Amino acid sequence: MQSHTMRHLIIVTVLWAFSFSLIGEYLAGKVDSDFAVLLRVLIAAAVFLPFTVWRGLPSRLVAGFWLAGALQFGVTYLCLYRSFSVLTVPEVLLFTVLTPIYVTLLDDALARRLNRWALLAAAVAVGGGVIIRFQPLEGEYLTGFLLLQLANLTFAAGQVLCRRLLQQHPVSQPLHRFFGHFFLGALLLALPSYLVFGNPARLPHTAMQWGVLVYMGLFATALGMYWWVKGSTRVSAGTLAIMNELHVPAGLLVNVLIWNRDADLPRLALGGAVILASLWINRLGRSRLQLQAAA
C-alpha cells in the first residue's frame, strides 16, 4: 500500500516540477499573479464540485477542508506567485527547502510529541535541497524570503490538517465526493485577492499562457492536490515531509531536459543522494520506534 502511494506522490512531484518551470517560463512577470491563482482554483473546483456531497459529512471535516484549502492553496500560492516579483528562480527554490521541517514540527505539535527521527530526516532532506540550490543571494530579498516562509508554513499546515482530518473523521464517502470543499476554501481567498489586487490589463494574451493555466488547473491543482492529500494519509509524517523536498531535484531536471538550463549536475546528484538518504533515515527511525513500542 505504501509503495503504491509513494508512486502517486512521486507523480504529483513531477507534475508540480513542470508547473514550477512553466510559471517561470510563461507566466511570471507576464500574467497577473492573482488571476493565475484564481483561474487554477476555479478550474479545480469545477472538476470536483459535480461530485461534491453537501450533507451527511462531519462538520469539522468540512470546515477543516475549507480551512486547509484557504491555507494550502489560497495563502501559499498567492505568496508564491508574488515572490517571483522580488526573487530570482534560484532564490525561490532555495527558500522553499524548509517546508519539510514545518511539516514535521506541525505534525509533532498536534500529536504533542517530538519524533526526533522524523525531524532528523527532514533536516537531512533540507540539507540536500540546500546542496542542490544554494547560491549567493543578491539584492533585497528579505521580503521574498518572508513571503516564501509564509507560503511554506501554510502549505505544510494544510497538508498536516488534511492528513489529520481524514485520519480522525473516517467517512463512508470516498475523498473525491467531498474534496471540492478544499477548493471552495481556497476560493475564499483567491477571489477577493484578485478583485482587490488584480490587474485586468495583465490577463493572459497568448494561447500558450492560457494553455499553461488550464494544464496547471486540471493536472497540477485538481489531480495533484487530490493525489497528494490522499497519499498523505498513507505514509508517515516523516516520509510526507521528505516528499516535500523532492521538487528541488525534480524541478532542476525538468529545466535541464526541456529548457536546457545550465545546472551543476554533480551538485544535483549529491543533493539528490542526500535526500534519498533522508528516506532511509526516516524508515530506520520508524523501525526502531516500532521495536521500542513492541518491547
XYZ file of C-alpha atoms in Angstrom:
295
model
C 0.000 0.000 0.000
C 2.717 2.471 0.934
C 4.773 1.786 -2.218
C 1.637 2.344 -4.334
C 1.010 5.625 -2.512
C 4.646 6.662 -2.915
C 4.265 6.283 -6.677
C 1.322 8.675 -6.560
C 3.293 11.193 -4.512
C 6.211 10.955 -6.935
C 3.890 11.531 -9.912
C 2.498 14.627 -8.186
C 6.047 15.820 -7.523
C 6.765 15.578 -11.264
C 3.540 17.450 -12.087
C 4.488 20.234 -9.688
C 8.057 20.330 -11.021
C 6.679 21.000 -14.500
C 4.327 23.640 -13.110
C 7.150 25.489 -11.403
C 9.098 25.639 -14.649
C 6.036 26.689 -16.630
C 5.336 29.538 -14.211
C 8.880 30.804 -14.601
C 8.871 30.479 -18.382
C 5.428 31.722 -19.398
C 3.636 33.448 -16.517
C 5.988 35.218 -14.089
C 6.072 38.928 -14.870
C 3.653 38.482 -17.793
C 0.332 37.332 -16.331
C -1.323 38.821 -13.251
C -0.437 36.505 -10.371
C -3.808 36.860 -8.629
C -5.647 35.929 -11.816
C -3.369 32.916 -12.332
C -4.154 31.619 -8.840
C -7.872 32.338 -9.195
C -8.166 30.526 -12.540
C -6.346 27.468 -11.171
C -8.736 27.339 -8.208
C -11.827 27.809 -10.408
C -10.775 25.009 -12.772
C -10.013 22.622 -9.911
C -13.293 23.469 -8.167
C -15.207 22.855 -11.404
C -13.645 19.368 -11.617
C -14.798 18.279 -8.134
C -17.989 20.238 -7.457
C -20.208 17.958 -9.619
C -19.288 15.074 -7.279
C -19.402 17.042 -4.026
C -21.586 15.855 -1.162
C -23.126 18.653 0.900
C -24.891 16.674 3.623
C -24.034 13.789 5.901
C -20.398 14.786 6.484
C -18.915 15.698 9.884
C -18.998 19.475 10.230
C -15.419 19.515 11.488
C -14.274 17.637 8.389
C -15.969 20.094 6.023
C -14.828 23.185 7.936
C -11.321 21.756 8.184
C -11.128 21.198 4.426
C -12.265 24.763 3.773
C -9.547 25.982 6.139
C -6.923 23.680 4.589
C -7.804 24.907 1.096
C -7.552 28.525 2.204
C -4.146 27.806 3.714
C -2.571 25.301 1.347
C -3.690 26.826 -1.900
C -5.028 30.277 -1.096
C -2.269 31.753 1.081
C 0.501 29.518 -0.252
C 0.090 30.251 -3.934
C -0.755 33.911 -3.536
C 2.553 34.303 -1.669
C 4.488 32.044 -4.043
C 3.436 33.925 -7.185
C 4.216 37.267 -5.545
C 7.706 36.077 -4.582
C 8.683 35.865 -8.265
C 8.490 39.665 -8.464
C 11.294 40.128 -5.927
C 13.318 36.897 -6.170
C 15.212 35.040 -8.843
C 14.215 31.455 -9.610
C 17.260 30.013 -7.741
C 16.346 32.043 -4.671
C 12.749 30.814 -4.791
C 13.958 27.219 -4.939
C 16.411 27.777 -2.103
C 13.824 29.375 0.179
C 11.325 26.520 -0.286
C 13.614 23.858 1.155
C 12.383 24.482 4.702
C 8.920 23.006 4.063
C 9.806 19.508 5.404
C 10.825 20.992 8.752
C 7.469 22.764 9.018
C 5.573 19.564 8.164
C 7.415 17.573 10.823
C 7.170 20.195 13.544
C 3.460 20.876 12.942
C 2.573 17.188 12.933
C 4.528 16.620 16.150
C 2.960 19.687 17.782
C -0.565 18.444 17.047
C 0.338 14.984 18.374
C 2.036 16.539 21.432
C 5.218 14.622 20.860
C 8.639 15.025 19.309
C 9.707 12.417 16.768
C 13.442 13.049 16.657
C 13.964 10.592 13.798
C 11.425 12.332 11.570
C 12.910 15.719 12.458
C 16.418 14.448 11.668
C 15.242 13.012 8.345
C 13.546 16.296 7.419
C 16.678 18.242 8.369
C 18.815 15.955 6.176
C 16.346 16.444 3.299
C 16.621 20.205 3.723
C 20.393 19.819 3.615
C 20.066 18.013 0.297
C 17.929 20.815 -1.072
C 20.450 23.425 0.063
C 23.305 21.482 -1.564
C 21.408 21.495 -4.850
C 20.242 25.083 -4.886
C 22.416 27.196 -2.619
C 23.789 30.238 -4.397
C 24.951 33.640 -3.170
C 21.885 35.796 -2.567
C 21.760 39.180 -4.234
C 19.609 42.269 -3.815
C 16.913 42.983 -1.278
C 15.461 39.547 -0.811
C 14.101 39.755 2.765
C 10.549 40.408 1.521
C 10.737 37.431 -0.805
C 12.182 35.249 1.925
C 9.337 36.132 4.306
C 6.720 35.582 1.601
C 8.082 32.123 0.890
C 8.331 31.167 4.559
C 4.665 32.067 4.945
C 3.949 30.003 1.825
C 5.986 27.085 3.186
C 4.270 27.248 6.570
C 0.728 27.395 5.202
C 1.447 24.651 2.638
C 2.747 22.435 5.432
C -0.172 23.335 7.715
C -2.710 22.446 5.025
C -1.077 19.061 4.433
C -0.935 18.202 8.123
C -4.514 19.400 8.686
C -5.959 17.338 5.808
C -3.988 14.295 6.920
C -5.304 14.523 10.478
C -8.870 15.274 9.420
C -9.012 12.178 7.240
C -7.499 10.032 9.997
C -9.742 11.347 12.776
C -13.018 11.597 10.832
C -13.344 8.458 8.696
C -16.416 8.586 6.463
C -18.014 6.158 4.058
C -17.801 8.648 1.192
C -14.641 8.492 -0.967
C -12.377 11.531 -0.941
C -13.443 12.817 -4.355
C -17.018 13.218 -3.062
C -16.001 15.971 -0.652
C -12.683 17.272 -1.977
C -14.497 20.146 -3.669
C -14.773 21.766 -0.242
C -10.972 22.153 -0.286
C -11.078 24.378 -3.364
C -14.069 26.344 -2.109
C -11.903 27.264 0.864
C -9.133 28.365 -1.486
C -11.663 30.421 -3.448
C -12.496 32.400 -0.282
C -9.056 33.997 -0.565
C -8.268 33.768 -4.280
C -11.383 35.632 -5.469
C -11.169 38.650 -3.095
C -7.433 38.862 -3.712
C -7.977 39.209 -7.469
C -10.842 41.684 -7.031
C -8.733 43.888 -4.733
C -5.202 43.478 -6.130
C -5.658 42.012 -9.616
C -4.673 43.858 -12.769
C -7.094 43.167 -15.667
C -4.560 44.665 -18.078
C -2.259 41.690 -17.425
C -4.605 38.842 -18.290
C -3.211 36.029 -20.469
C -2.906 37.193 -24.075
C -1.435 34.163 -25.844
C -2.725 30.647 -26.427
C 0.366 29.274 -24.667
C -0.348 31.240 -21.489
C -3.977 30.112 -21.416
C -2.879 26.549 -22.120
C -0.361 26.592 -19.273
C -3.001 27.848 -16.834
C -5.544 25.240 -17.957
C -2.922 22.486 -17.664
C -1.991 23.584 -14.163
C -5.614 23.916 -13.115
C -6.539 20.426 -14.310
C -3.413 18.438 -13.530
C -1.142 20.195 -11.044
C -4.000 21.660 -8.997
C -7.062 19.387 -9.268
C -5.413 15.995 -9.757
C -2.158 16.883 -7.998
C -3.738 18.179 -4.820
C -6.207 15.268 -4.725
C -3.499 12.642 -5.010
C -1.227 14.469 -2.571
C -3.891 14.730 0.139
C -4.982 11.137 -0.403
C -1.407 9.912 -0.283
C -0.584 11.915 2.845
C -2.806 9.666 4.957
C -0.959 6.519 3.897
C 2.615 7.476 4.684
C 4.326 8.585 7.878
C 4.711 12.260 8.688
C 8.468 11.918 8.138
C 8.001 10.471 4.658
C 5.500 13.193 3.811
C 7.997 15.827 4.945
C 10.740 14.358 2.770
C 8.479 14.121 -0.280
C 8.068 17.892 0.015
C 11.788 18.226 -0.747
C 11.839 16.229 -3.984
C 10.518 19.178 -6.005
C 14.015 20.709 -5.959
C 15.871 17.996 -7.948
C 12.720 17.305 -9.993
C 12.401 20.970 -10.932
C 16.031 21.153 -11.975
C 15.772 18.013 -14.086
C 12.762 19.445 -15.906
C 14.727 22.611 -16.671
C 17.746 20.643 -17.878
C 15.816 18.195 -20.036
C 13.306 20.618 -21.593
C 14.726 24.124 -21.448
C 18.410 23.144 -21.415
C 19.182 25.379 -18.489
C 22.687 25.182 -17.079
C 22.798 23.037 -13.976
C 25.572 21.746 -11.768
C 24.967 18.043 -12.359
C 27.456 16.795 -9.705
C 25.789 19.040 -7.128
C 22.377 17.825 -8.285
C 23.485 14.203 -7.906
C 24.977 14.820 -4.454
C 21.929 16.694 -3.193
C 19.612 14.040 -4.616
C 21.606 11.328 -2.856
C 21.304 13.209 0.438
C 17.520 13.476 0.002
C 17.303 9.738 -0.727
C 19.407 9.105 2.389
C 16.827 11.030 4.413
C 14.199 8.499 3.308
C 16.416 5.719 4.661
C 16.870 7.598 7.951
C 13.115 8.024 8.262
C 12.492 4.326 7.612
C 15.193 3.346 10.103
C 13.619 5.597 12.714
C 10.161 4.106 12.176
C 11.557 0.593 12.556
C 13.289 1.477 15.829
C 10.209 3.184 17.227
C 8.095 0.144 16.365
C 10.593 -2.125 18.107
C 10.549 0.091 21.186
C 6.744 0.101 21.244
C 6.645 -3.683 20.974
C 9.242 -4.189 23.725
